mmCIF file of C-alpha atoms and ligand atoms in Angstrom:
data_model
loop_
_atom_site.group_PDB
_atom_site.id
_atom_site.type_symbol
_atom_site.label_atom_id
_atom_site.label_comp_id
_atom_site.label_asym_id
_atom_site.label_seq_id
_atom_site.Cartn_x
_atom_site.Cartn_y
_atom_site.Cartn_z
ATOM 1 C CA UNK A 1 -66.288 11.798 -133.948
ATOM 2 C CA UNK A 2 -68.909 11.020 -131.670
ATOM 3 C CA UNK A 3 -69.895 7.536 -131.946
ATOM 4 C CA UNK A 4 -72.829 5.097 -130.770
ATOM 5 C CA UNK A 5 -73.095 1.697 -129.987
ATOM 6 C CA UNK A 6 -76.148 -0.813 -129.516
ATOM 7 C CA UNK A 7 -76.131 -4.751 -128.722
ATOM 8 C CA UNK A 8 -79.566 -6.577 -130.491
ATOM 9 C CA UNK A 9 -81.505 -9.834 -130.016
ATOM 10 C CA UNK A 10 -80.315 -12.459 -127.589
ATOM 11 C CA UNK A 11 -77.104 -12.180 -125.763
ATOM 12 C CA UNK A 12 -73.748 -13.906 -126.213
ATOM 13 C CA UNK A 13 -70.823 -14.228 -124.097
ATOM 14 C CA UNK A 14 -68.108 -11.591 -125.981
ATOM 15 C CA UNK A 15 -70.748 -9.315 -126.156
ATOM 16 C CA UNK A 16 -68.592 -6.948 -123.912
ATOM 17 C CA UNK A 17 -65.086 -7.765 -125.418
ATOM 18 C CA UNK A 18 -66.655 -5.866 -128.667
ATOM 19 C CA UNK A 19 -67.764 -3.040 -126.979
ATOM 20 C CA UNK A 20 -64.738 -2.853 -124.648
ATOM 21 C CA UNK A 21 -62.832 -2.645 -127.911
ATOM 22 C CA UNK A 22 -64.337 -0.280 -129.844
ATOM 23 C CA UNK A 23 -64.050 2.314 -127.060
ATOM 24 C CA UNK A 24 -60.544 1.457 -126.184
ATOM 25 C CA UNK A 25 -59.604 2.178 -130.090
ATOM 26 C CA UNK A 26 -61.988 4.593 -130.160
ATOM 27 C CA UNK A 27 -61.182 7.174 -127.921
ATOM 28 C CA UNK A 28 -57.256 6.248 -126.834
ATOM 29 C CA UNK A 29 -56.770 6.177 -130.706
ATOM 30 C CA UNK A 30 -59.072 7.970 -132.544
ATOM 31 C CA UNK A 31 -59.666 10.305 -129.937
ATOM 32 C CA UNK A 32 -63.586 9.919 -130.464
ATOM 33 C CA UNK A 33 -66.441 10.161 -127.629
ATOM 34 C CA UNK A 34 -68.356 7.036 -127.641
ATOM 35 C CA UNK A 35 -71.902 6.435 -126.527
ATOM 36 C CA UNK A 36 -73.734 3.468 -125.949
ATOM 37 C CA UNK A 37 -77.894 2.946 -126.656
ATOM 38 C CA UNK A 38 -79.270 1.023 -124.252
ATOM 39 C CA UNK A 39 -81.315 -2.474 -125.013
ATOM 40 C CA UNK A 40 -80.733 -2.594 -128.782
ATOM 41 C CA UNK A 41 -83.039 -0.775 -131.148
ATOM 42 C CA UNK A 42 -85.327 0.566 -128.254
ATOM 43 C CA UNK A 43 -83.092 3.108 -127.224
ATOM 44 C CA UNK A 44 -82.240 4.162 -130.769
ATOM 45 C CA UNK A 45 -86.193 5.068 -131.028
ATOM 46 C CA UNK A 46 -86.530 6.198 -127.181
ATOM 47 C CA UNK A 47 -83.355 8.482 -127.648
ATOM 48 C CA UNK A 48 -81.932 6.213 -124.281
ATOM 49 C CA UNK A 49 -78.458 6.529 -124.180
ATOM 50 C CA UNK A 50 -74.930 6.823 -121.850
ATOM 51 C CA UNK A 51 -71.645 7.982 -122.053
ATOM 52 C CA UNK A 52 -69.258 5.389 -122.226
ATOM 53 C CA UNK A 53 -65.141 5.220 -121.733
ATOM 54 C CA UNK A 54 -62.480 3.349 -121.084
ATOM 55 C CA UNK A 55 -62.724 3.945 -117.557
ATOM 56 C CA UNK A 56 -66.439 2.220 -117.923
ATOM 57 C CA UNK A 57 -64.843 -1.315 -118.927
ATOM 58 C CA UNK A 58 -63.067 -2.151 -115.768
ATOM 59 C CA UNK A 59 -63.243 -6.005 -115.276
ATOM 60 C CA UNK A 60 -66.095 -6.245 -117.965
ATOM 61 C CA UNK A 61 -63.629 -8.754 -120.613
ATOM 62 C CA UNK A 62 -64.686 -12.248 -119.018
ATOM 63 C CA UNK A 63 -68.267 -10.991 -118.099
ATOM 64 C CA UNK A 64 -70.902 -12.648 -120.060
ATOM 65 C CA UNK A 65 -74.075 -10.684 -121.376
ATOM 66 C CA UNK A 66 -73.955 -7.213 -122.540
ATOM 67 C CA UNK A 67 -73.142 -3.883 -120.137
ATOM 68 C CA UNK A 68 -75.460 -1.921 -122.723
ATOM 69 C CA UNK A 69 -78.570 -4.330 -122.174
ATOM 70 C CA UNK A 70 -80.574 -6.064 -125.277
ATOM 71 C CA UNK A 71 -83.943 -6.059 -126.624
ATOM 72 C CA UNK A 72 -85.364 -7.424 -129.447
ATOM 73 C CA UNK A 73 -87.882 -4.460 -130.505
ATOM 74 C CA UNK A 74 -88.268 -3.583 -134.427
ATOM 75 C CA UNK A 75 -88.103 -0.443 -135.239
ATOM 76 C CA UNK A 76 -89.795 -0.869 -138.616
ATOM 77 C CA UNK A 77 -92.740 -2.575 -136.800
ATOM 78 C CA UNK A 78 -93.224 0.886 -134.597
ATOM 79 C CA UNK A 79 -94.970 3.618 -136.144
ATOM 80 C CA UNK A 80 -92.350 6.469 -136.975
ATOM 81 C CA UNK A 81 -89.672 4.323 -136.072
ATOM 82 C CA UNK A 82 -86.642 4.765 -138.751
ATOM 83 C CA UNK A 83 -87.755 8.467 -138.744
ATOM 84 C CA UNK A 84 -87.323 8.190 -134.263
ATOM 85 C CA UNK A 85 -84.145 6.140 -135.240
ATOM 86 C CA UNK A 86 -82.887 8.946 -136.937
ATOM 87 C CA UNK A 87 -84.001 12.125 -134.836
ATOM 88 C CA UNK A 88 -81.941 10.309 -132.012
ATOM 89 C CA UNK A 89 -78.739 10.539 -133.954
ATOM 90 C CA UNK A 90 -79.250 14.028 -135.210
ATOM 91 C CA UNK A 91 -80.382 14.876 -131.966
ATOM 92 C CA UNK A 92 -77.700 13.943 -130.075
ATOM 93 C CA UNK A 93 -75.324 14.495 -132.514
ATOM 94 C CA UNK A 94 -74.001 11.201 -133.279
ATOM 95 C CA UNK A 95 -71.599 11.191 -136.244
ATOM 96 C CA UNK A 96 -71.736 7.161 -136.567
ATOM 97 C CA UNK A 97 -73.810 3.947 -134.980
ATOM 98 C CA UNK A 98 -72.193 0.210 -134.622
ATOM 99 C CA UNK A 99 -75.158 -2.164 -134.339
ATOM 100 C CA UNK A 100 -74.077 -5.285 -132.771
ATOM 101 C CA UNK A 101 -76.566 -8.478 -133.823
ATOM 102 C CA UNK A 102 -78.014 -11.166 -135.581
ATOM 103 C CA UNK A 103 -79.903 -11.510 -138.909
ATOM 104 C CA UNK A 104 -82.857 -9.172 -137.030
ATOM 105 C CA UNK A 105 -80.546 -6.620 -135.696
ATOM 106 C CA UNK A 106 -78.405 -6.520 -138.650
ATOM 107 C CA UNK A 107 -81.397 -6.630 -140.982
ATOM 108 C CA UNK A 108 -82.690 -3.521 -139.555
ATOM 109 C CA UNK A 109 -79.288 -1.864 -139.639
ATOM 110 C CA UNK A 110 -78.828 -2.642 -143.490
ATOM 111 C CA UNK A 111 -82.177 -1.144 -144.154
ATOM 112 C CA UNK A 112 -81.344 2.181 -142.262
ATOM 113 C CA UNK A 113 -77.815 2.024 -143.557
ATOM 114 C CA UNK A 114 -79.805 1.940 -147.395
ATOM 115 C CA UNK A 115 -81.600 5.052 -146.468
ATOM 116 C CA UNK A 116 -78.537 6.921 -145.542
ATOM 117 C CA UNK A 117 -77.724 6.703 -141.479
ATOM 118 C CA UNK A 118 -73.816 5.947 -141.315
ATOM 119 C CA UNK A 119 -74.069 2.354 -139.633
ATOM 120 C CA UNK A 120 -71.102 -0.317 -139.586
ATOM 121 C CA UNK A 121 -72.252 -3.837 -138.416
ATOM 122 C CA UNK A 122 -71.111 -6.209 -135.999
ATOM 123 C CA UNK A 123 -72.146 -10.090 -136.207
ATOM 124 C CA UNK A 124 -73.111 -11.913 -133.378
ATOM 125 C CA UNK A 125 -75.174 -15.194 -132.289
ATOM 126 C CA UNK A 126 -73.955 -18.202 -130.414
ATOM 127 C CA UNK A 127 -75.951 -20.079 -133.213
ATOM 128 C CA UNK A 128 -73.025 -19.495 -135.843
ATOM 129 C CA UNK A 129 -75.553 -19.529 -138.521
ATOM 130 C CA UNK A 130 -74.814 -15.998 -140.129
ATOM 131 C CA UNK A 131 -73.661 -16.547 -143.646
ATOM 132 C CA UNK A 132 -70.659 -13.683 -144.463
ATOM 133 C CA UNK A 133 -68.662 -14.855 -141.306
ATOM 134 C CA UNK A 134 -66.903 -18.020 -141.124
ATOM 135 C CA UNK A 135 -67.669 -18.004 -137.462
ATOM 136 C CA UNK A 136 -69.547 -15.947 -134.757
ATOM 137 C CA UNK A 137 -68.312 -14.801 -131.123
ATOM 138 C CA UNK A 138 -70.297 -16.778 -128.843
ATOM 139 C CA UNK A 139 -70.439 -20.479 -130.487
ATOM 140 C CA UNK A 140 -67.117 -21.942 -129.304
ATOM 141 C CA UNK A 141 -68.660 -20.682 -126.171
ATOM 142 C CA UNK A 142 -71.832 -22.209 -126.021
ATOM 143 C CA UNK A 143 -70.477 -25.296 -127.738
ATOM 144 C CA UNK A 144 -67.925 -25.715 -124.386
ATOM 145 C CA UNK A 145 -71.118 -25.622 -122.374
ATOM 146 C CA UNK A 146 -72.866 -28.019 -123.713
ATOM 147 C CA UNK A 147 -69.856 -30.544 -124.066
ATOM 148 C CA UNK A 148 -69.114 -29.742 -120.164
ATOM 149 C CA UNK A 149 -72.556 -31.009 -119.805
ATOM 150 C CA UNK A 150 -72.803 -33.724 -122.249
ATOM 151 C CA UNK A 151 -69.392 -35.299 -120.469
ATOM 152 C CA UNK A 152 -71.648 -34.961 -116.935
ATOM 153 C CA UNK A 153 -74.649 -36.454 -118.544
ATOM 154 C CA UNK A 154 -72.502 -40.015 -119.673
ATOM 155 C CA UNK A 155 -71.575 -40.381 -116.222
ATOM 156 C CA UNK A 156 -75.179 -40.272 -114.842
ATOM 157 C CA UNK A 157 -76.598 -42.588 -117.952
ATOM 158 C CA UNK A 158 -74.079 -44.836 -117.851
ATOM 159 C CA UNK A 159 -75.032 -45.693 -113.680
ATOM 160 C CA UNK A 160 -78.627 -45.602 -114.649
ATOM 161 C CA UNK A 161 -78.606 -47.180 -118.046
ATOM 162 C CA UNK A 162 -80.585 -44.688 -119.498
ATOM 163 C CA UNK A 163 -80.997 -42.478 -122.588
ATOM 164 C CA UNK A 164 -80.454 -38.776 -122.305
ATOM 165 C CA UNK A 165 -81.863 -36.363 -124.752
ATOM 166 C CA UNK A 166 -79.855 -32.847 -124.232
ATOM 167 C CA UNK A 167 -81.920 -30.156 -126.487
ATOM 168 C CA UNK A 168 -79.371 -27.498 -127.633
ATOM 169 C CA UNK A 169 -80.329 -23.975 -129.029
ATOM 170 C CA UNK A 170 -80.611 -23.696 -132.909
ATOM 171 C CA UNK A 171 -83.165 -22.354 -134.633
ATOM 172 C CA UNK A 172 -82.824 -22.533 -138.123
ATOM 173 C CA UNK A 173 -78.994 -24.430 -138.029
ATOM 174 C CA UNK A 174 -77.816 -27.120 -135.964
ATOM 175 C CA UNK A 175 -73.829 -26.028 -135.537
ATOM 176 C CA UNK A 176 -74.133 -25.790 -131.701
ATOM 177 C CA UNK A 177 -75.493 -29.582 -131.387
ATOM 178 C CA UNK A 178 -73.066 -31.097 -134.387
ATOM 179 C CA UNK A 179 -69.799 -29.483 -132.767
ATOM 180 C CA UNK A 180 -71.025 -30.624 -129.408
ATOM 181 C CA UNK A 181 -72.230 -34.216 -130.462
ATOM 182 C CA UNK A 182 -68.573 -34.367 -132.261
ATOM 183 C CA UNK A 183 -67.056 -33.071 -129.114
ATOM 184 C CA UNK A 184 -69.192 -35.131 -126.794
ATOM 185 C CA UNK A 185 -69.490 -38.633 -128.008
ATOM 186 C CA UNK A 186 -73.099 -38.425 -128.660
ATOM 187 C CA UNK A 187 -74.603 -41.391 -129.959
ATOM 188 C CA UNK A 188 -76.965 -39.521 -132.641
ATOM 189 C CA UNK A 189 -77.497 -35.307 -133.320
ATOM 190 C CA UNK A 190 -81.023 -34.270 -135.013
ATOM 191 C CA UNK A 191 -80.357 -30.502 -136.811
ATOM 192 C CA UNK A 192 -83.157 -28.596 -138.568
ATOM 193 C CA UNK A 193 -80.858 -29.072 -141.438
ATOM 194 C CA UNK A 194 -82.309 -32.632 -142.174
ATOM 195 C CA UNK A 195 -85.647 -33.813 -141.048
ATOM 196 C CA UNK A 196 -85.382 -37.189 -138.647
ATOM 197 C CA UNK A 197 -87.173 -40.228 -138.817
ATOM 198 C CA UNK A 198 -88.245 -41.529 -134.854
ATOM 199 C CA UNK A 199 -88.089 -45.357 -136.044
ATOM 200 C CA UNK A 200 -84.733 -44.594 -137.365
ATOM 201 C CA UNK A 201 -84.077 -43.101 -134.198
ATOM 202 C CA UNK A 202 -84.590 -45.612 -131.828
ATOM 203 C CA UNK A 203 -83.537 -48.467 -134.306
ATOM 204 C CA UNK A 204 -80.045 -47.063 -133.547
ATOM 205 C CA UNK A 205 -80.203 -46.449 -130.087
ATOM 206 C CA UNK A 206 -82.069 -50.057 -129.917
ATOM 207 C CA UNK A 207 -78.663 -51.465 -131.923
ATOM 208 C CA UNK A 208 -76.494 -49.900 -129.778
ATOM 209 C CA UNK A 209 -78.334 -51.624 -126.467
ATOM 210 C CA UNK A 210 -78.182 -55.057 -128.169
ATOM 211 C CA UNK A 211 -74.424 -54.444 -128.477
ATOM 212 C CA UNK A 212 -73.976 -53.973 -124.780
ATOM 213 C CA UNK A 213 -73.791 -50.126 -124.592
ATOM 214 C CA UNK A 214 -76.846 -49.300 -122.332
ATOM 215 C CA UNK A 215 -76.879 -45.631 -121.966
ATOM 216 C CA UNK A 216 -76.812 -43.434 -125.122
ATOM 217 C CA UNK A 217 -77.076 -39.171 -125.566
ATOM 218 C CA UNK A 218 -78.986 -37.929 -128.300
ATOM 219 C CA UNK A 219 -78.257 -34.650 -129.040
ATOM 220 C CA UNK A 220 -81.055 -32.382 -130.401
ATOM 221 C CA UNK A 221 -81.158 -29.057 -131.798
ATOM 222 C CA UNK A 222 -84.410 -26.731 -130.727
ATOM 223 C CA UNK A 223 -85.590 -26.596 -134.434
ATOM 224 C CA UNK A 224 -84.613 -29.906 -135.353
ATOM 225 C CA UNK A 225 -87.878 -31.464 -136.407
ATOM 226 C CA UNK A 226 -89.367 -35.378 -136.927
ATOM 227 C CA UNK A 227 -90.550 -36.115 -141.022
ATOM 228 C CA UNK A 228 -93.394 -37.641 -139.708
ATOM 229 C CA UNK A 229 -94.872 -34.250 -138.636
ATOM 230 C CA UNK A 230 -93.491 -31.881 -135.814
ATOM 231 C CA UNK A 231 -92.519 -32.852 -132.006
ATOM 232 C CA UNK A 232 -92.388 -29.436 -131.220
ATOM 233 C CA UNK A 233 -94.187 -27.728 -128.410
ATOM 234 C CA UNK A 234 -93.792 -23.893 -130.163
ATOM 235 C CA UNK A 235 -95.305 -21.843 -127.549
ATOM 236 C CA UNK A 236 -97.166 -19.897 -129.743
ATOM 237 C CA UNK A 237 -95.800 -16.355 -128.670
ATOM 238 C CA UNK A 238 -93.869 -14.850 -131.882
ATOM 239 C CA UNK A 239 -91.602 -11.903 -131.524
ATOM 240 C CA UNK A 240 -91.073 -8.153 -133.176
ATOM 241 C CA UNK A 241 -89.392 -10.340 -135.631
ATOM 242 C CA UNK A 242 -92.226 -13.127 -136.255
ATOM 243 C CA UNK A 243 -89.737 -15.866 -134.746
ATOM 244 C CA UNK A 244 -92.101 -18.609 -132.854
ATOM 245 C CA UNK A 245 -90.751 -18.806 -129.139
ATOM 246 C CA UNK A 246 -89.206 -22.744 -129.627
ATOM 247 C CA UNK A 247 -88.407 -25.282 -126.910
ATOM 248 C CA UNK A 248 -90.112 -28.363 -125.956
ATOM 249 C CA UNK A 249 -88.437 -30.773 -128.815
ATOM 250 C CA UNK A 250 -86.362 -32.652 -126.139
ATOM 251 C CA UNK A 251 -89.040 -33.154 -124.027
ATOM 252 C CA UNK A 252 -91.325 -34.994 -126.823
ATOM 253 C CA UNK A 253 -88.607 -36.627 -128.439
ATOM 254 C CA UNK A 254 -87.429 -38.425 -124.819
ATOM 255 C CA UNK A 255 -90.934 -39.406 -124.466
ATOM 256 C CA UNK A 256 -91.538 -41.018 -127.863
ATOM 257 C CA UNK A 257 -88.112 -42.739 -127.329
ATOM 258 C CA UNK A 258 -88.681 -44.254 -124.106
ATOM 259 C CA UNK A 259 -92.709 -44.990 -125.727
ATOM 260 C CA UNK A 260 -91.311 -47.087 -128.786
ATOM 261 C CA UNK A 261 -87.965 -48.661 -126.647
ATOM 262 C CA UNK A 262 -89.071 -48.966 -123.294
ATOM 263 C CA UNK A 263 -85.826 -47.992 -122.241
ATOM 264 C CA UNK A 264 -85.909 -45.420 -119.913
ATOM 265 C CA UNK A 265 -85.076 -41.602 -120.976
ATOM 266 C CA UNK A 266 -84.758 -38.312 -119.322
ATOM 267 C CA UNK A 267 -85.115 -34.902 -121.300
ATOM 268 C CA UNK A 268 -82.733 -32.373 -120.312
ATOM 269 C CA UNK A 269 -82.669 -28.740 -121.947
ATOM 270 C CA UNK A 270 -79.930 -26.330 -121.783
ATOM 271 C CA UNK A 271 -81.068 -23.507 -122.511
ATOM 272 C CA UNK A 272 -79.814 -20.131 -122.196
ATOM 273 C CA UNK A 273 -77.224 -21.934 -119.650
ATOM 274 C CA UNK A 274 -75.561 -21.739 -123.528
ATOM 275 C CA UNK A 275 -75.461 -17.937 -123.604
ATOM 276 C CA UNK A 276 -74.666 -16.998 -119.948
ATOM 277 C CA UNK A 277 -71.639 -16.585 -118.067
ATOM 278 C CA UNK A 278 -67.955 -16.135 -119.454
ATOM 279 C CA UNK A 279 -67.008 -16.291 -123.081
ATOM 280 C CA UNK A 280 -64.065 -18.320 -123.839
ATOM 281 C CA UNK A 281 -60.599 -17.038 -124.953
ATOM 282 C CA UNK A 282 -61.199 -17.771 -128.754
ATOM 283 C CA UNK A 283 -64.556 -16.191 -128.204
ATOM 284 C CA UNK A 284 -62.762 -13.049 -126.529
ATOM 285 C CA UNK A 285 -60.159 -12.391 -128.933
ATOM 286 C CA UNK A 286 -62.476 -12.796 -132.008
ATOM 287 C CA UNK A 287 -64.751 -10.383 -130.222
ATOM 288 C CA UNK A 288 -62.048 -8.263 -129.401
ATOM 289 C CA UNK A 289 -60.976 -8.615 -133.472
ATOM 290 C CA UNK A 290 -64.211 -7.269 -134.438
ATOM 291 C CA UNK A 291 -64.700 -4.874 -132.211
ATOM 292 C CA UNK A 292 -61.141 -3.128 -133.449
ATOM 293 C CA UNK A 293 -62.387 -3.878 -137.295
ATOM 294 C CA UNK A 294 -65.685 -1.462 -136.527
ATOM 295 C CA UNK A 295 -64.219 1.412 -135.081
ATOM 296 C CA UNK A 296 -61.495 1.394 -137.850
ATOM 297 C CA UNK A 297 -64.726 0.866 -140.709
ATOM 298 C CA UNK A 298 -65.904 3.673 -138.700
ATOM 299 C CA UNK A 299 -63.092 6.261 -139.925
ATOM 300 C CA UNK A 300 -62.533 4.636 -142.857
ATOM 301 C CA UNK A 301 -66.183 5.705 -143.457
ATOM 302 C CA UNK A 302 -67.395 2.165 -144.757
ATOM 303 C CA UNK A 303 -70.913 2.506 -143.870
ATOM 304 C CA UNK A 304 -73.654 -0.317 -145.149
ATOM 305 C CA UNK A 305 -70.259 -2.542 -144.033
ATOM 306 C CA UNK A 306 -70.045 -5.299 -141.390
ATOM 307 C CA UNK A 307 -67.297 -6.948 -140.064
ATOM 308 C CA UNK A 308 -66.212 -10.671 -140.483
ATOM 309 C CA UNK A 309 -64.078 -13.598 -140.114
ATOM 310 C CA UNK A 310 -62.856 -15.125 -143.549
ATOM 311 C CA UNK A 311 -60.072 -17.934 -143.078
ATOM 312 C CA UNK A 312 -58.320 -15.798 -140.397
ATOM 313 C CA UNK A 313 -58.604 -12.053 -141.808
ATOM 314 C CA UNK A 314 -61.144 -9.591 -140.491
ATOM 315 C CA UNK A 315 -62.731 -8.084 -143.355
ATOM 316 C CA UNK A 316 -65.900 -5.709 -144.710
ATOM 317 C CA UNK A 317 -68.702 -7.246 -146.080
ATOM 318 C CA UNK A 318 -72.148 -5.575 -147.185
ATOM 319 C CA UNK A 319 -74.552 -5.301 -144.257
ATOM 320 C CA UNK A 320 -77.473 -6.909 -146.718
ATOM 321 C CA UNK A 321 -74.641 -9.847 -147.683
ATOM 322 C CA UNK A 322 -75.019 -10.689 -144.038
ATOM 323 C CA UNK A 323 -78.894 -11.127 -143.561
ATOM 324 C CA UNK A 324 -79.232 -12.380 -146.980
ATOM 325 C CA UNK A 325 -78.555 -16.121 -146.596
ATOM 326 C CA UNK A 326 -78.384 -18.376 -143.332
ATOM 327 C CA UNK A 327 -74.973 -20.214 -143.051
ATOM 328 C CA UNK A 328 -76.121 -24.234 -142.372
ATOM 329 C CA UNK A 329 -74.233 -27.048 -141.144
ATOM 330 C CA UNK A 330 -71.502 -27.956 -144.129
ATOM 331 C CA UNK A 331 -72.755 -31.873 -144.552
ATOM 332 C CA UNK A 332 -69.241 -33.158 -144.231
ATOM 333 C CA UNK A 333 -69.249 -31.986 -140.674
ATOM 334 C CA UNK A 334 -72.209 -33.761 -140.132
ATOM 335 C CA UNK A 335 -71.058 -36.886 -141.834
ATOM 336 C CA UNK A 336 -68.210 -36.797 -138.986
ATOM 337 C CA UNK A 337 -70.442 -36.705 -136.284
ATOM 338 C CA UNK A 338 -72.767 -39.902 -138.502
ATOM 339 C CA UNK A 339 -69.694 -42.009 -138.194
ATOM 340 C CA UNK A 340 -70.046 -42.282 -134.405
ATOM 341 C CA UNK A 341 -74.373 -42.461 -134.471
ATOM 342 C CA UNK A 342 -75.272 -45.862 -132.293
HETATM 343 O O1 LIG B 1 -80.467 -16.631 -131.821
HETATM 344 C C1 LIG B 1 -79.922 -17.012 -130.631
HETATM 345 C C2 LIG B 1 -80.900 -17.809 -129.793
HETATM 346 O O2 LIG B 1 -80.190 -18.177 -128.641
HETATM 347 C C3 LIG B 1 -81.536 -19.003 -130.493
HETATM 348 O O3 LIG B 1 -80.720 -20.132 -130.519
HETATM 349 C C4 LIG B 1 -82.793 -19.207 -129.676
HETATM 350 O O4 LIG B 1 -83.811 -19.801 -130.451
HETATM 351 C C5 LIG B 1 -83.186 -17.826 -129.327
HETATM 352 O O5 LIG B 1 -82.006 -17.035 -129.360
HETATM 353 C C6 LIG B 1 -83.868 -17.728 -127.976
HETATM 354 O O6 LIG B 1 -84.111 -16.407 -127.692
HETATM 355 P P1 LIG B 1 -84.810 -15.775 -126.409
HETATM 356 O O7 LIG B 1 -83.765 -14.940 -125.751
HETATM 357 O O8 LIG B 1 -85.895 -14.937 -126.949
HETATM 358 O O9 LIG B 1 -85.289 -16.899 -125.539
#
């Protein structure tokens, strides 16, 4: 068979291990020639594409972002764009397409996979927040980061007696800043998941001072937002996907903290420090999992499918199963990280 391969929306580190297994399988096993479409969805529609082999992977395991290059364009915002979608694979005679992404990638994939193109998805985000996995490549590795830096960040506060806000990415969930306020000794996390109150806020990091404790992290996730009305600074930009261009939260929130406690507070972001550099070993192997569980859906000819982690099986799940419901944080696991607030 002759079979394609794209990598959609933002990066994440295992990006690579995926692809580096799915042409390993692929051609040493199957005996297929693979392909790869370069910067997601735009090269589908621009017909941009490169041979790939084993031979192509060399040292590529432990590298972060993705050898095939991302983008997040729509094709079903483009005029002609499933119809371009599906010249290219006629075209070039491609027998079968993995689409590795998020809700937008793997959104557009279900809906050409409904109108008959032979597509087997992939789930990826460092946000963890797709429903039919129980996890996502990329989180354990963007949690690490942000406990590496939340472990840096007591040192400083505690010399300084100071509170440090650390905004972590999360759009619409707040796994990435619950696991790493767990993992961090944070003294509060604010999630999307459940609206904060600033007075409640600073009444615990005010507690915590009149106990003795004089610097205290708060932990806040990108969407997270106040009751009282929003903190956030969206930019105003939206993507191909109508997703507001977020940041800014930490910022505001370290402002209105220091503002009502006079105790002094420094914002500091993380950013897409979270989804650079090397993915972790449990991020490589599950990578590496699903990358082996597409080729094989591949010649098993479950199209409309995508691969996922239940318990510790890699299994098929409906492509439209996987975009139809966002995967929040269970409230247990926040209720672990409430026990240590203040
Ligand atoms: O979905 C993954 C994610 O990292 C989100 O947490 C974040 O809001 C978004 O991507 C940022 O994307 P961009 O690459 O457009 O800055």
């Amino acid at each position: 068979m002759r079979v394609a391969m794209l990598t959609g929306g933002g990066d994440c580190p295992g990006l690579n291990a995926v692809i580096r297994a799915i042409v390993r399988k692929g051609e040493r096993i199957y005996g297929d020639a693979m392909v790869g479409v370069r910067d997601g969805w735009r090269g589908a529609l621009e017909s941009d594409l490169m041979d790939l082999s084993v031979e192509s992977f060399r040292g590529t395991l432990p590298r972060g972002g993705t050898i095939l290059g991302s983008s997040r364009t729509n094709p079903y915002t483009v005029d002609g764009g499933p119809q371009a979608v599906k010249a290219t694979m006629a075209e070039s005679g491609i027998d079968a397409l993995i689409a590795i992404g998020g809700e937008d990638t793997l959104g557009v994939a279900a809906r050409l996979a409904e109108e008959g193109l032979p597509i087997v998805g992939v789930p990826k985000t460092i946000d963890n927040d797709l429903s039919a996995t129980d996890v996502t490549f990329g989180f354990d590795t963007a949690v690490q980061v942000c406990v590496d830096a939340i472990d840096r960040l007591h040192t400083t506060a505690e010399s300084h007696d100071r509170v440090m806000v650390v905004e972590v990415m999360g759009r619409h969930a707040g796994h990435i800043a619950t696991w790493s306020a767990i993992a961090g000794g944070a003294t509060i996390v604010l999630v999307p998941e459940r609206p904060f109150d600033l007075d409640e806020v600073c009444g615990t990091i005010r507690k915590r001072h009149e106990r003795g404790r004089f610097a205290s992290i708060v932990v806040v996730a990108e969407g997270a937002r106040a009751t009282e009305g929003s903190l956030a600074l969206a930019s105003g930009e939206v993507d191909a996907f109508g997703h507001a261009r977020l940041g800014g939260i930490g910022d505001q929130l370290a402002m209105a903290i220091e503002e009502r406690t006079g105790y002094e507070t420094r914002a500091i972001v993380l950013g897409h420090v979270q989804r650079g550099g090397t993915p972790t070993a449990f991020d490589r192997v599950l990578a590496t999992r699903f990358g082996i569980g597409a080729i094989d859906a591949v010649h098993a000819g479950a199209y409309g499918m995508m691969v996922a982690l239940r318990g510790n099986a890699i299994v098929r799940v409906p492509l439209t199963e996987a975009t139809a419901e966002l995967k929040l944080v269970d409230p247990a696991v926040y209720e672990v990280a409430e026990v240590f607030f203040g």
